[in-house]
GROMACS .gro file of C-alpha atoms in nm:
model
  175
    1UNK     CA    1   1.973   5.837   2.394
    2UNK     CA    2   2.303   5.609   2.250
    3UNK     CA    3   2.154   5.385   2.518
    4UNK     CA    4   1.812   5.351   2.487
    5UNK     CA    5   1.903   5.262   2.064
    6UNK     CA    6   2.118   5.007   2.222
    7UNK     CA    7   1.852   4.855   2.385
    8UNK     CA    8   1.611   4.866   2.187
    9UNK     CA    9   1.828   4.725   1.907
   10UNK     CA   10   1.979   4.465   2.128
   11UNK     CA   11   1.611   4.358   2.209
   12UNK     CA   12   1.487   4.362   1.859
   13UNK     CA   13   1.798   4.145   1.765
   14UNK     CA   14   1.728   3.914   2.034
   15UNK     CA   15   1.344   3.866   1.970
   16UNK     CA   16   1.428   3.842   1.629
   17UNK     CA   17   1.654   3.504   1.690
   18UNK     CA   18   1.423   3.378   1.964
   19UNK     CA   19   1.142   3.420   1.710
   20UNK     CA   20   1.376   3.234   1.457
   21UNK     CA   21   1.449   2.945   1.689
   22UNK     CA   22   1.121   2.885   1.781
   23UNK     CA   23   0.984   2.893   1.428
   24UNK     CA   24   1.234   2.656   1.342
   25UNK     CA   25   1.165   2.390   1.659
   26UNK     CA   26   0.779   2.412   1.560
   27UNK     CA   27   0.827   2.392   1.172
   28UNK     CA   28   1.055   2.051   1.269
   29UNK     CA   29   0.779   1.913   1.507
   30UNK     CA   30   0.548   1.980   1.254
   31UNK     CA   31   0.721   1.770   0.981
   32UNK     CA   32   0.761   1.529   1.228
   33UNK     CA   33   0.377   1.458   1.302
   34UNK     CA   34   0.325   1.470   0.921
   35UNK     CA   35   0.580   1.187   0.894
   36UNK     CA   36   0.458   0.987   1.177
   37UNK     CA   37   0.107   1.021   0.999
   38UNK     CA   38   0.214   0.904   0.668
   39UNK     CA   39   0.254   1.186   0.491
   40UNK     CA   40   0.663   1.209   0.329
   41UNK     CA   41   0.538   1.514   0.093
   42UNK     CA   42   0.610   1.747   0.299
   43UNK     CA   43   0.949   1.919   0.319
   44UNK     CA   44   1.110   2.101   0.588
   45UNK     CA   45   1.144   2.470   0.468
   46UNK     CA   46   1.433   2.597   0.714
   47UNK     CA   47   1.722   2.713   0.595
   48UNK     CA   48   1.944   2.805   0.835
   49UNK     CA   49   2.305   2.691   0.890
   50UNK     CA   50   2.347   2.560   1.224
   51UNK     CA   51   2.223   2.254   1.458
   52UNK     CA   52   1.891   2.308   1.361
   53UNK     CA   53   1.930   2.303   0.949
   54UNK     CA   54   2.167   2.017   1.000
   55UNK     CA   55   1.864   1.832   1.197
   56UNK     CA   56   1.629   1.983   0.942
   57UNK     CA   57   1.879   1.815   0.649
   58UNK     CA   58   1.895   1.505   0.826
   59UNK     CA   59   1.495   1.513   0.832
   60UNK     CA   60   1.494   1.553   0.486
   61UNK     CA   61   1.722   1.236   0.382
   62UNK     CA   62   1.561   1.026   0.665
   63UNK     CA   63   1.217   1.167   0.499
   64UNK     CA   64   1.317   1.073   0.151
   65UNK     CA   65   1.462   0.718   0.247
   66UNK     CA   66   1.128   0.579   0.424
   67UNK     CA   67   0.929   0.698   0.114
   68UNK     CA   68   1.167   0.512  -0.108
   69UNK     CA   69   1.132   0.210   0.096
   70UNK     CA   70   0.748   0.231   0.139
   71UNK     CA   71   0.695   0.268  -0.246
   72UNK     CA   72   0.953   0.011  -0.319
   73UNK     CA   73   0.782  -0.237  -0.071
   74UNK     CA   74   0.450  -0.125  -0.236
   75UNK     CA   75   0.584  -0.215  -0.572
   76UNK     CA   76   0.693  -0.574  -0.422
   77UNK     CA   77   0.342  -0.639  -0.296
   78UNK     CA   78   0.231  -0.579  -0.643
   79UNK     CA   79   0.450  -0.820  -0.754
   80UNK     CA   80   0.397  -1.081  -0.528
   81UNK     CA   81  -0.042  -1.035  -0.585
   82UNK     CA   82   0.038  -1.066  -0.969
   83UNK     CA   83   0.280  -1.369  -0.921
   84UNK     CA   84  -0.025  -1.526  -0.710
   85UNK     CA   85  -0.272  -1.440  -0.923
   86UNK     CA   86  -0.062  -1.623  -1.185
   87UNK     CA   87  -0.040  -1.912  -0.990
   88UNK     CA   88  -0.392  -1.917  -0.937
   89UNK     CA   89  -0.444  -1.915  -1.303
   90UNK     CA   90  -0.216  -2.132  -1.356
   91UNK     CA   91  -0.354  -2.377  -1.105
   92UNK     CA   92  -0.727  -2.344  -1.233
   93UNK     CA   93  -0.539  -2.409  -1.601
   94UNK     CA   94  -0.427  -2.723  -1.425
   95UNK     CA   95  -0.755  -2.855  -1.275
   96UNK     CA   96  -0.956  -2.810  -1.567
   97UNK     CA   97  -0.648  -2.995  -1.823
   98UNK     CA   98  -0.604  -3.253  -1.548
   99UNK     CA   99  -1.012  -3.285  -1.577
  100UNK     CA  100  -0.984  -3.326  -1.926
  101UNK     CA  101  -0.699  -3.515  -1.962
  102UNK     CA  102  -0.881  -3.815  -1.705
  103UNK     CA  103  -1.220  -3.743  -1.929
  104UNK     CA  104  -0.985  -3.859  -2.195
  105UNK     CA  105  -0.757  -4.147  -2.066
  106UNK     CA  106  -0.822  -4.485  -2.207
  107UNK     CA  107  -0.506  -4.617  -1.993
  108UNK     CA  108  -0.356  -4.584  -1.704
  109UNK     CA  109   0.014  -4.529  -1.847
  110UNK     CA  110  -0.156  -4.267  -2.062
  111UNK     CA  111  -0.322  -4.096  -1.709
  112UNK     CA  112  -0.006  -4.093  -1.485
  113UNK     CA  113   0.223  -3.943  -1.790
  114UNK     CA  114  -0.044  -3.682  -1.820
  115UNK     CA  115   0.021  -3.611  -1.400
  116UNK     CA  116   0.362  -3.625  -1.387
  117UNK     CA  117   0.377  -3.316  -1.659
  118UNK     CA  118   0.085  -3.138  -1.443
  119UNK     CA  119   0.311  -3.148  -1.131
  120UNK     CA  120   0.675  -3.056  -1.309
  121UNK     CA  121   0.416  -2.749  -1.398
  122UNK     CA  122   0.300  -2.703  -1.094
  123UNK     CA  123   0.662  -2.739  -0.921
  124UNK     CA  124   0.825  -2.444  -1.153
  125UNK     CA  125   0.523  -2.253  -1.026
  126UNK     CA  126   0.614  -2.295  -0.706
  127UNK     CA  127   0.983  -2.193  -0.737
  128UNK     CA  128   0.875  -1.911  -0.903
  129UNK     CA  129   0.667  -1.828  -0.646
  130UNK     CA  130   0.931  -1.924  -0.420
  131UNK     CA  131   1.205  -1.697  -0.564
  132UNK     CA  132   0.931  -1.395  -0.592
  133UNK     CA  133   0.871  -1.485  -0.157
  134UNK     CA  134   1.216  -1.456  -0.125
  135UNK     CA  135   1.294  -1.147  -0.267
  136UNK     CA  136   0.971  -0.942  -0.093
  137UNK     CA  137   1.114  -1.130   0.288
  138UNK     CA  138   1.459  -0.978   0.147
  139UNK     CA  139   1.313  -0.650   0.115
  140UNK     CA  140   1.120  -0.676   0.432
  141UNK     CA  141   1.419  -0.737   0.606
  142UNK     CA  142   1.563  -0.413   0.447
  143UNK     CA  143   1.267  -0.229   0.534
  144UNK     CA  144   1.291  -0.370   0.909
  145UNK     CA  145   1.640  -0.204   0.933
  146UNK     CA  146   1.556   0.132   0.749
  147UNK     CA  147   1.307   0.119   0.999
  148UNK     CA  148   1.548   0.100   1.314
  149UNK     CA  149   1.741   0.335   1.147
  150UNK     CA  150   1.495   0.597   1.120
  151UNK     CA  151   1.365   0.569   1.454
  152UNK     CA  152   1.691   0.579   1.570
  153UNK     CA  153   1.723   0.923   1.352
  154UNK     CA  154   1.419   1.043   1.504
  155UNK     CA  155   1.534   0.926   1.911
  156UNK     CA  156   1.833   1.154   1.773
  157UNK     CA  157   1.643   1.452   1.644
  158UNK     CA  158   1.417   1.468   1.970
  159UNK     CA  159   1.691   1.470   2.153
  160UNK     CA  160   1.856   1.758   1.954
  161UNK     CA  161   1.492   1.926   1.971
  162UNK     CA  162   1.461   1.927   2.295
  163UNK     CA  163   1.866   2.038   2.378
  164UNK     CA  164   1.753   2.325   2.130
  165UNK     CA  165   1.449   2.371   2.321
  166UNK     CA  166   1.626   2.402   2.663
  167UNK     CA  167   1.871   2.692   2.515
  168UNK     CA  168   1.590   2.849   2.384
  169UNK     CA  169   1.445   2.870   2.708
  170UNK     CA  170   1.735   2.978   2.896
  171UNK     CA  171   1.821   3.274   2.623
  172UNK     CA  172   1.467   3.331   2.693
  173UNK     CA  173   1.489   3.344   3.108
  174UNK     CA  174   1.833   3.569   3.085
  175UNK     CA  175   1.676   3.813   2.842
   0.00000   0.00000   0.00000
């Protein structure tokens, strides 16, 4: 009788931390297709402390660090389509002033002073617009090596998935 509660409390034990580890290695895949989809709202709700929560902590950082980056790259593309839009303004500001200004010209001196102040105009647009390309490439460069980063994070966590997976599966075979 001592034996037969041994048993079946050694196999309720034992389904219990199979049913653990497997709940664990699907909840992580899951994230993991919600992430590849675009979706970084999502967090991993495991809380265990061993390989498994570490990978699931990792996740989380990883998880949190691409969504910073997208929205900050977001936020730079914003800048960049106002800055142009600016430009644009400026430059239709230009065309109709330069318009004017040759309506107006009864000499030539008169004329090419009016031109010379249209282009130191249009050249501090430019470096602004060159400063404001600089920063987003910057940022894109960041992004580019967030971006190794992470899928070198995830190369890592599929590996540790799938060494997880494999003791799963033996514990499973010796049970």
């Amino acid at each position: 009788l001592v034996l037969l509660a041994v048993i079946f409390t050694t196999t309720y034990l034992f389904i219990a931390i199979y049913q653990s580890l497997t709940d664990n290695v699907r909840e992580i895949n899951l994230a993991s297709e919600r992430l590849g989809n675009g979706d970084f709202s999502g967090a991993l709700a495991i809380d265990s402390r061993d390989e498994l929560g570490d990978i699931a902590s990792s996740f989380g950082q990883m998880q949190q660090k691409i969504h910073a980056l997208l929205t900050q790259f977001n936020d730079d593309v914003r800048e960049l389509h106002l800055a142009a839009n600016d430009i644009h303004q400026l430059t239709d500001e230009m065309k109709q002033s330069i318009a004017t200004q040759q309506a107006n010209t009864h000499s030539v001196v008169s004329a090419i002073s009016q031109v010379s102040d249209s282009v130191n105009v249009i050249n501090e647009s430019t470096e602004g617009a060159r400063q404001v390309t600089e920063t987003a490439n910057r940022h894109v460069n960041q992004g580019q090596s967030v971006i190794s980063e992470t899928a070198t994070a995830i190369t890592n966590i599929s590996e540790e998935v799938n060494k997880s997976a494999g003791v799963i599966n033996k514990l499973a075979l010796h049970s």
